[in-house]
Structures are given as structure tokens and as C-alpha cells.
Coordinates of C-alpha atoms in Angstrom, one line a residue:
M1 CA -0.1 0.0 0.0
T2 CA 1.4 3.7 -0.9
D3 CA 1.5 6.1 1.8
F4 CA 0.0 9.5 1.1
P5 CA 2.4 12.0 3.0
D6 CA 0.8 15.0 4.4
T7 CA 3.0 17.4 2.2
L8 CA 5.3 16.5 -0.6
P9 CA 8.8 18.5 -0.8
P10 CA 8.4 21.9 -2.4
L11 CA 10.1 21.7 -5.9
T12 CA 11.7 25.1 -7.4
L13 CA 12.8 26.1 -10.9
T14 CA 14.3 29.5 -12.0
S15 CA 13.3 30.2 -15.6
S16 CA 15.6 31.8 -18.2
A17 CA 15.4 32.9 -22.0
E18 CA 17.4 29.4 -22.4
T19 CA 14.9 27.5 -20.6
A20 CA 11.9 29.3 -22.7
R21 CA 13.5 28.7 -25.7
S22 CA 14.1 24.9 -25.1
Y23 CA 10.6 24.6 -23.8
A24 CA 9.2 26.4 -26.8
A25 CA 11.1 23.7 -29.1
L26 CA 10.0 20.8 -27.2
T27 CA 6.3 22.0 -27.2
Q28 CA 6.4 23.7 -30.6
D29 CA 4.7 26.6 -28.7
W30 CA 6.7 29.6 -30.4
N31 CA 4.3 32.3 -29.1
P32 CA 6.7 35.5 -29.0
I33 CA 5.0 36.7 -25.7
H34 CA 7.3 33.9 -23.9
L35 CA 10.4 34.7 -26.2
D36 CA 10.6 38.4 -27.2
P37 CA 10.8 41.3 -24.9
E38 CA 9.7 43.8 -27.4
F39 CA 6.4 41.5 -28.0
A40 CA 5.7 41.1 -24.5
A41 CA 6.0 45.0 -23.8
K42 CA 3.3 45.6 -26.7
A43 CA 1.0 43.0 -25.1
G44 CA 1.3 45.1 -21.8
F45 CA 4.0 42.9 -19.8
E46 CA 7.1 44.2 -18.2
R47 CA 9.0 41.1 -19.9
P48 CA 8.3 37.7 -21.7
I49 CA 6.2 35.2 -19.6
V50 CA 6.7 31.8 -18.5
H51 CA 4.5 29.3 -20.5
G52 CA 1.7 28.0 -18.2
T53 CA 2.4 24.5 -19.1
M54 CA 5.9 24.9 -18.0
A55 CA 4.3 25.7 -14.2
L56 CA 2.0 22.9 -14.8
N57 CA 5.0 20.5 -15.8
L58 CA 6.9 21.5 -12.7
L59 CA 3.9 20.5 -10.4
V60 CA 4.0 17.2 -12.2
E61 CA 7.6 16.9 -11.5
A62 CA 7.1 17.8 -7.9
V63 CA 4.7 15.0 -7.3
E64 CA 7.0 12.6 -9.1
K65 CA 10.0 13.5 -7.2
G66 CA 8.5 14.2 -4.1
S67 CA 6.9 10.7 -3.7
D68 CA 10.0 8.9 -5.3
G69 CA 8.1 7.9 -8.4
A70 CA 5.2 6.1 -6.2
L71 CA 2.2 8.6 -6.9
R72 CA 1.0 10.2 -10.1
I73 CA -1.8 12.7 -10.7
A74 CA -5.0 10.9 -11.8
D75 CA -7.2 14.2 -11.6
L76 CA -6.3 17.9 -11.8
D77 CA -8.3 21.1 -11.4
I78 CA -6.5 24.0 -11.7
R79 CA -6.5 27.7 -12.3
F80 CA -3.5 29.9 -13.8
A81 CA -4.0 32.7 -11.5
A82 CA -1.5 35.2 -13.0
P83 CA 1.6 35.4 -15.2
T84 CA 5.1 35.0 -14.2
W85 CA 8.2 36.4 -15.8
I86 CA 11.1 34.6 -17.3
G87 CA 13.9 34.9 -14.7
Q88 CA 11.6 34.4 -11.9
A89 CA 11.7 31.3 -9.5
L90 CA 8.7 29.1 -9.4
T91 CA 8.2 26.7 -6.7
A92 CA 5.3 24.1 -6.7
Q93 CA 3.8 22.6 -3.6
A94 CA 1.2 19.9 -2.6
T95 CA -0.3 19.5 0.7
R96 CA -2.8 16.9 1.6
E97 CA -6.6 17.9 2.1
G98 CA -7.7 14.2 2.8
G99 CA -7.8 11.0 1.1
E100 CA -6.0 11.0 -2.2
T101 CA -6.8 14.8 -2.7
Y102 CA -4.0 17.5 -2.5
A103 CA -4.2 21.2 -2.7
V104 CA -1.3 22.2 -5.4
S105 CA 0.0 25.6 -6.0
V106 CA 3.0 27.3 -8.0
T107 CA 4.4 30.4 -6.3
A108 CA 6.5 32.8 -7.9
D109 CA 9.6 34.3 -6.0
D110 CA 7.7 37.3 -5.5
G111 CA 5.0 35.7 -3.3
R112 CA 2.2 35.7 -6.1
V113 CA 0.6 32.5 -6.4
V114 CA 0.6 32.0 -10.3
M115 CA -1.2 28.4 -10.3
R116 CA -3.4 26.8 -7.6
G117 CA -6.1 24.0 -7.5
N118 CA -6.7 20.6 -6.2
A119 CA -5.4 17.1 -7.5
R120 CA -6.2 13.5 -6.9
L121 CA -3.0 11.4 -6.5
T122 CA -3.0 7.8 -7.0
P123 CA -0.4 5.0 -6.5
R124 CA 1.5 4.6 -9.7
N125 CA 1.7 1.2 -11.0
P126 CA 5.4 -0.3 -10.6
D127 CA 5.5 -1.4 -14.1
Q128 CA 4.9 2.4 -15.0
R129 CA 7.9 4.1 -12.8
K130 CA 10.7 5.6 -14.5
P131 CA 13.5 3.4 -14.9
T132 CA 16.8 4.1 -12.5
E133 CA 20.0 5.0 -14.1

């Protein structure tokens, strides 16, 4: 039986122009709002914004690493609450609310919660765990 911890260790990622370009290449999301400072400024942002799905992937990785691969996200209900800027550190967190349900969030280094919601975590089938190196 898999234990459901009260909290999973937070996981932090500091974005950069290089990580934004790499993420754009991986996802084929070349929207200039994530890559071009002039375009971002014309759109009303102080600088390029992090891909929202990058913050979401940070949360998925926090669950994976925080549970040593034993848990996975089965259901997810999130809201992207605010943009975050390239160059900011993002921290993903998950706190158990009861049963398999966790309150999840991603917070920017300026204290703004940029993504929040709930996730239902379930045990990962041992055959689906990431191979060890």
C-alpha cells in the first residue's frame, strides 16, 4: 500500500530565456509573448512570460520526485491565476487535504500564487515507474 504524505517537498525552478526557448522547441509553442521582450512589452507585460504549461509540468515533477515515483496525478483541477516572468523562480507545492486529494500551487519568488487548484493522486503502477539509471 502506498503512503500518502501530508505534504510533498516543494520543488523550485528558475526560468531563463534559454529554458523558455528549450521549452518552446519541445512543445512547438513559439508564441513570442514567451520569447520576445519587445512583443511582451507591446502586449502589456514587463517582460516575456513563462509558458503556463511549464509551471504545470513543474507541479507534475514535484509529485513525481516528492513521492519517489510512487504517486501520479490522476485528476487535476487548476487555475492559472497570474503570469510569471522569465527569470523568476517558481516553486510547486502539494499539501494533502484528505484521502487522495491535495491542494496544489505554484508560487513565484515575489510571493504571487500563479497557479492553484486540487489534484487527486493515486499510486503509480510499479511497471510505469521511471527506470533508474
